[in-house]
Short mmCIF file of C-alpha atoms in Angstrom, two decimals:
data_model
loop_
_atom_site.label_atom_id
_atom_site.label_comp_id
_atom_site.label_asym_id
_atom_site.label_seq_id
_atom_site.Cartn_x
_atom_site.Cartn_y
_atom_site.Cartn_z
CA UNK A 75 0.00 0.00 0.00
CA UNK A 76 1.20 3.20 -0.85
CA UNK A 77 -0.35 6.99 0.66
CA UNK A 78 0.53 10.18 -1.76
CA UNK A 79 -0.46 13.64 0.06
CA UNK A 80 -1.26 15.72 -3.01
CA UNK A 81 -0.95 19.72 -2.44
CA UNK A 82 -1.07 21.89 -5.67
CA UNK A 83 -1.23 18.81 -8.01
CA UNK A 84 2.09 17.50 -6.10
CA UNK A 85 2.85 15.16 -4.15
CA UNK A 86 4.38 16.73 -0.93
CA UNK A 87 4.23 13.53 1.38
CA UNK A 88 5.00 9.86 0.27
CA UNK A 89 5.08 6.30 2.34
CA UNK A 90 4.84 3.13 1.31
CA UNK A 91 3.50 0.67 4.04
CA UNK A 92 3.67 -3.12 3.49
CA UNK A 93 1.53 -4.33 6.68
CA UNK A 94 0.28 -3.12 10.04
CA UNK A 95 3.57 -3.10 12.16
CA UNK A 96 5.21 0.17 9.49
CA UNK A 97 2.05 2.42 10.20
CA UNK A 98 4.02 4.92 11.74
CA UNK A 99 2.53 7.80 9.97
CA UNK A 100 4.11 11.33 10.93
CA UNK A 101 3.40 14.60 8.84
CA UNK A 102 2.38 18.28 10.21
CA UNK A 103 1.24 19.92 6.65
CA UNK A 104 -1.50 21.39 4.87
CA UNK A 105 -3.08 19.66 1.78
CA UNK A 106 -5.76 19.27 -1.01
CA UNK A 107 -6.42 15.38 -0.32
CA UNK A 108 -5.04 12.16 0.29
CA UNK A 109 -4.78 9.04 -2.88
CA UNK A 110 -4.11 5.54 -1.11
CA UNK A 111 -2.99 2.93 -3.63
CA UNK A 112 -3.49 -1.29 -3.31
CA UNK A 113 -2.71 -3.74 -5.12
CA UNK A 114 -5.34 -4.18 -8.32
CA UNK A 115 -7.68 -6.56 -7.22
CA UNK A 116 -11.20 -6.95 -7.99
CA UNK A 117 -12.28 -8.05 -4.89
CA UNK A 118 -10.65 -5.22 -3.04
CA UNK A 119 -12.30 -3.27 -5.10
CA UNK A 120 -15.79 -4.07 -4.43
CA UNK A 121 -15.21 -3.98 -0.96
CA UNK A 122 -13.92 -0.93 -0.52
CA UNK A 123 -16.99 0.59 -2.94
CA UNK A 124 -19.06 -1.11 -0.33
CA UNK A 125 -17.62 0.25 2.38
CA UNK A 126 -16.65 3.84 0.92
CA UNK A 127 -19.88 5.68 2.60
CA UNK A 128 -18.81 4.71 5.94
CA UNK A 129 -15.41 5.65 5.45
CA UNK A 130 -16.03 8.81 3.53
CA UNK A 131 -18.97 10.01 7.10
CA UNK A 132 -16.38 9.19 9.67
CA UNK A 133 -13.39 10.44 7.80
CA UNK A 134 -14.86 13.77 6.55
CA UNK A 135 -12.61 16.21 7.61
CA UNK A 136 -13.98 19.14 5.39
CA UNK A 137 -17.29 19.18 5.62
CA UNK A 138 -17.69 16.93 2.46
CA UNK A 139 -15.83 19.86 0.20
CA UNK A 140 -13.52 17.36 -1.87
CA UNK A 141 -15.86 15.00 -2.32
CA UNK A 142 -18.56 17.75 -3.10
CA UNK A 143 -15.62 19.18 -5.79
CA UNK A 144 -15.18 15.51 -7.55
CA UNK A 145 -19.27 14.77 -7.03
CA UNK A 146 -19.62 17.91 -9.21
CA UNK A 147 -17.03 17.16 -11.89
CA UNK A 148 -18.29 13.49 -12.11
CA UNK A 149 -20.17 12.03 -15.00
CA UNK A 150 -21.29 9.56 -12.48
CA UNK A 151 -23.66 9.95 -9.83
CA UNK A 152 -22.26 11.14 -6.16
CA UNK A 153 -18.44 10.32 -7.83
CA UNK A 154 -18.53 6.23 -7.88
CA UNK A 155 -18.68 4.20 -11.79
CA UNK A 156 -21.51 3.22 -11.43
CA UNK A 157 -21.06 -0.81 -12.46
CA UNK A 158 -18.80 -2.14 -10.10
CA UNK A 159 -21.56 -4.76 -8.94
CA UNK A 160 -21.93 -5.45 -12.69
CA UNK A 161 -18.99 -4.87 -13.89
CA UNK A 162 -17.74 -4.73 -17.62
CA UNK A 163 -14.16 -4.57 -17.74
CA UNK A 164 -13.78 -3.41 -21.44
CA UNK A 165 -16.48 -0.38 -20.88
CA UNK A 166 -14.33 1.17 -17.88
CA UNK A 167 -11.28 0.44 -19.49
CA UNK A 168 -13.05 2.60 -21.99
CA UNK A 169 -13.90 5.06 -19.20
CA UNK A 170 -10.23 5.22 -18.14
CA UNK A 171 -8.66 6.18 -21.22
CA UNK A 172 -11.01 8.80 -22.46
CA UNK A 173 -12.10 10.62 -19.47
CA UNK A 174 -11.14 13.29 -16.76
CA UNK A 175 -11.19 10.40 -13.61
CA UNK A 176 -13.63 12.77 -10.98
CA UNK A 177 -13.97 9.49 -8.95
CA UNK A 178 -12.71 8.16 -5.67
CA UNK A 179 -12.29 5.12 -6.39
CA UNK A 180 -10.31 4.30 -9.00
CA UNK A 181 -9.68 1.09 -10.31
CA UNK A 182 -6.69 0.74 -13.18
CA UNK A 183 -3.11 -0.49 -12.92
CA UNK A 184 -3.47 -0.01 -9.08
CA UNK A 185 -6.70 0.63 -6.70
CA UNK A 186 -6.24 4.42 -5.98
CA UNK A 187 -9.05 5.46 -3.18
CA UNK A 188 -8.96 9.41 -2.98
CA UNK A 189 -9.84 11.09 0.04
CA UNK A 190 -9.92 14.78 1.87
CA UNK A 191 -6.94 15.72 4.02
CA UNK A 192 -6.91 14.85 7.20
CA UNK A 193 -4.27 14.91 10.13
CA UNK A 194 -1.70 11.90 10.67
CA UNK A 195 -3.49 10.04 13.32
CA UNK A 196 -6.74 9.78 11.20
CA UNK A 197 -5.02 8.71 8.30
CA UNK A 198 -3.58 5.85 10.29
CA UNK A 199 -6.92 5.12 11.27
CA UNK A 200 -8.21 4.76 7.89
CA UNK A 201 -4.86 2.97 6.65
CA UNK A 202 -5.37 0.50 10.09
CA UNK A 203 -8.94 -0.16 8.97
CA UNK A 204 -7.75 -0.61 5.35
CA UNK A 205 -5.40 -3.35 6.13
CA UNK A 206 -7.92 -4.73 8.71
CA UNK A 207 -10.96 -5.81 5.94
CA UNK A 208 -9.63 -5.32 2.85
CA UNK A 209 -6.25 -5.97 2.49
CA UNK A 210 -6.79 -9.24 5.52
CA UNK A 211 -7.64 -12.29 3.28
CA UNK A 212 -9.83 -13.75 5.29
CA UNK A 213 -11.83 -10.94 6.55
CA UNK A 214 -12.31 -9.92 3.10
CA UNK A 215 -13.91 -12.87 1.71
CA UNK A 216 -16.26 -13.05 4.80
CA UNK A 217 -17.37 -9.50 4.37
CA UNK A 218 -18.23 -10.13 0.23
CA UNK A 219 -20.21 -13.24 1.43
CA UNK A 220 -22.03 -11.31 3.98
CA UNK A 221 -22.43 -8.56 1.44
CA UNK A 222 -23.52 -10.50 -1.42
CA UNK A 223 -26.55 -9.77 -3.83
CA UNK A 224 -24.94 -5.80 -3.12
CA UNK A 225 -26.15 -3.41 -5.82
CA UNK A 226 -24.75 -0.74 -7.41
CA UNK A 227 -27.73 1.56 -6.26
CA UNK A 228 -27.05 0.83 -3.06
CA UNK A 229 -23.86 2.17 -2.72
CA UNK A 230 -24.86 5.22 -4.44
CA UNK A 231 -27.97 6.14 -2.04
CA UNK A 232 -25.64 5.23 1.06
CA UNK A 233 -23.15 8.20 -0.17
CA UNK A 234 -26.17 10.18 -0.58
CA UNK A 235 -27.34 9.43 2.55
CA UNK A 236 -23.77 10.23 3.95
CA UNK A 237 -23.88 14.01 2.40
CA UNK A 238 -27.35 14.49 3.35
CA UNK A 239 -27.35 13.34 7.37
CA UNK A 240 -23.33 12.25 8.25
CA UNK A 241 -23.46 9.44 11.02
CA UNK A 242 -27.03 9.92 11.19
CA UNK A 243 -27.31 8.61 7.80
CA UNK A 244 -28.85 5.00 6.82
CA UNK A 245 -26.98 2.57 4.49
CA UNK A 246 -28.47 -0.80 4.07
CA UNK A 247 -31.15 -1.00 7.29
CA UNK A 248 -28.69 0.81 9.56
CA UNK A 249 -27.50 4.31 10.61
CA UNK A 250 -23.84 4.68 9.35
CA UNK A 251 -22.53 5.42 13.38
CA UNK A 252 -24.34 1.77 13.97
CA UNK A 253 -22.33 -0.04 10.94
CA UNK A 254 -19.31 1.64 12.46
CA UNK A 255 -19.62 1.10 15.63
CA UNK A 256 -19.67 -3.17 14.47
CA UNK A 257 -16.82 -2.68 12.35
CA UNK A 258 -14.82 -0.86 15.26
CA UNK A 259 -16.17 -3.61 18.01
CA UNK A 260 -15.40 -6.37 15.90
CA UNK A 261 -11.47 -5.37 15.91
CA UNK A 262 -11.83 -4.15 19.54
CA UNK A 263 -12.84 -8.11 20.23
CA UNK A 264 -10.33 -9.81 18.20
CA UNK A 265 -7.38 -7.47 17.95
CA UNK A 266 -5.89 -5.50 20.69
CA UNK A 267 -2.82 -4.03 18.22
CA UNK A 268 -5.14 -2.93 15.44
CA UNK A 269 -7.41 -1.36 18.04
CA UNK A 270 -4.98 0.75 19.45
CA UNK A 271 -4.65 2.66 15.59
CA UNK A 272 -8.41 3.02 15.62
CA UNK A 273 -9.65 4.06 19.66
CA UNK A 274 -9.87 7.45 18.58
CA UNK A 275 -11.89 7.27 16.22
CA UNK A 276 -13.86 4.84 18.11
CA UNK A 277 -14.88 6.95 20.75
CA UNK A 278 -15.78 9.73 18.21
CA UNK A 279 -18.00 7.66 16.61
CA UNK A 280 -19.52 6.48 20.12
CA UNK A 281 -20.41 10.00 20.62
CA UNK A 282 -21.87 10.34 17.21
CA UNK A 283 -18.62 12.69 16.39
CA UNK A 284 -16.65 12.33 13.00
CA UNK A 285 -12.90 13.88 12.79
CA UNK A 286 -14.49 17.45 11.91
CA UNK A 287 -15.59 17.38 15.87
CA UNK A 288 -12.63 15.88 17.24
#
């Protein structure tokens, strides 16, 4: 996994993290947003579509602005292609090559997941929970099964639901602060060192805080 910090159209901050034990993450800067690159794999993919209006509530550092300036831009609907549940490789190949990429989520020679700035110990978070379910395996398999039949409307009225309300908002018969508050127990249970990248956050979200109220 590799995290760019992008100021200006330049990349001003660059790491490269293999697994959990190199997440030392140390910066004090200002920034436009954050790209996060993985390893191309379908699966990853999906999962991380799946999961993006979680990550994009509790992560929201700006008040939504750089999603709100790709969301704009987009040809897609609230900035996600809008077939990665049926997915047709040669069409966003297609989509790749001949337009301006006002998306997220990215998926070419590498996964590249775009996100607002946000300050060093948050980005941890959101690299800890990144290794955690999608990079893990295991864990990502098990959430795909438990996620299966997923649709690509789904994902898209769970980011609108995410602009419109925050943690308040309702993805798949549950408030967004209630699907977070699983993922964050389930580590919490099962994984003392992972939990200790992700207790702030935690508690925010336990007070129905993202990192704008920190």
């Amino acid at each position: 996994m590799k995290i760019d910090i992008i100021k200006d159209k330049k990349i001003i901050y660059s790491k490269e993290i293999n697994n959990i034990d190199q997440l030392n993450i140390n910066y004090n800067l200002i920034a436009d947003y954050i790209e996060i690159k993985m390893e191309r794999n379908f699966d990853k993919v999906k999962l991380l579509a799946i999961l993006s209006p979680l990550f994009m509530t509790m992560f929201n550092s700006d008040n939504f602005s750089f999603f709100n300036f790709l969301n704009e831009r987009s040809k897609y609907q609230f900035a996600i292609f809008p077939n990665f549940f049926d997915f047709d490789e040669s069409k966003y190949m297609k989509h790749l090559e001949e337009d301006k990429l006002y998306e997220d989520i990215i998926y070419g020679k590498d996964i590249i997941y775009r996100i607002n700035f946000m300050k060093d110990h948050y980005l941890t978070a959101l690299i800890a929970l990144l290794f955690y379910y999608i990079e893990d395996d295991k864990k990502r398999i098990e959430l795909l099964d438990y996620f299966s039949g997923m649709k690509d409307r789904t994902v898209i009225n769970g980011r609108r639901s995410a602009l419109a309300n925050g943690l308040r908002g309702f993805y798949l018969s549950k408030y967004i602060a209630v699907w977070l508050k699983d993922l964050f127990e389930e580590i919490k249970e099962e994984d003392k060192h992972y939990f200790s990248y992700i207790k702030e956050v935690y508690e925010l979200n336990e007070n129905l805080r993202d990192i704008r109220k920190s």
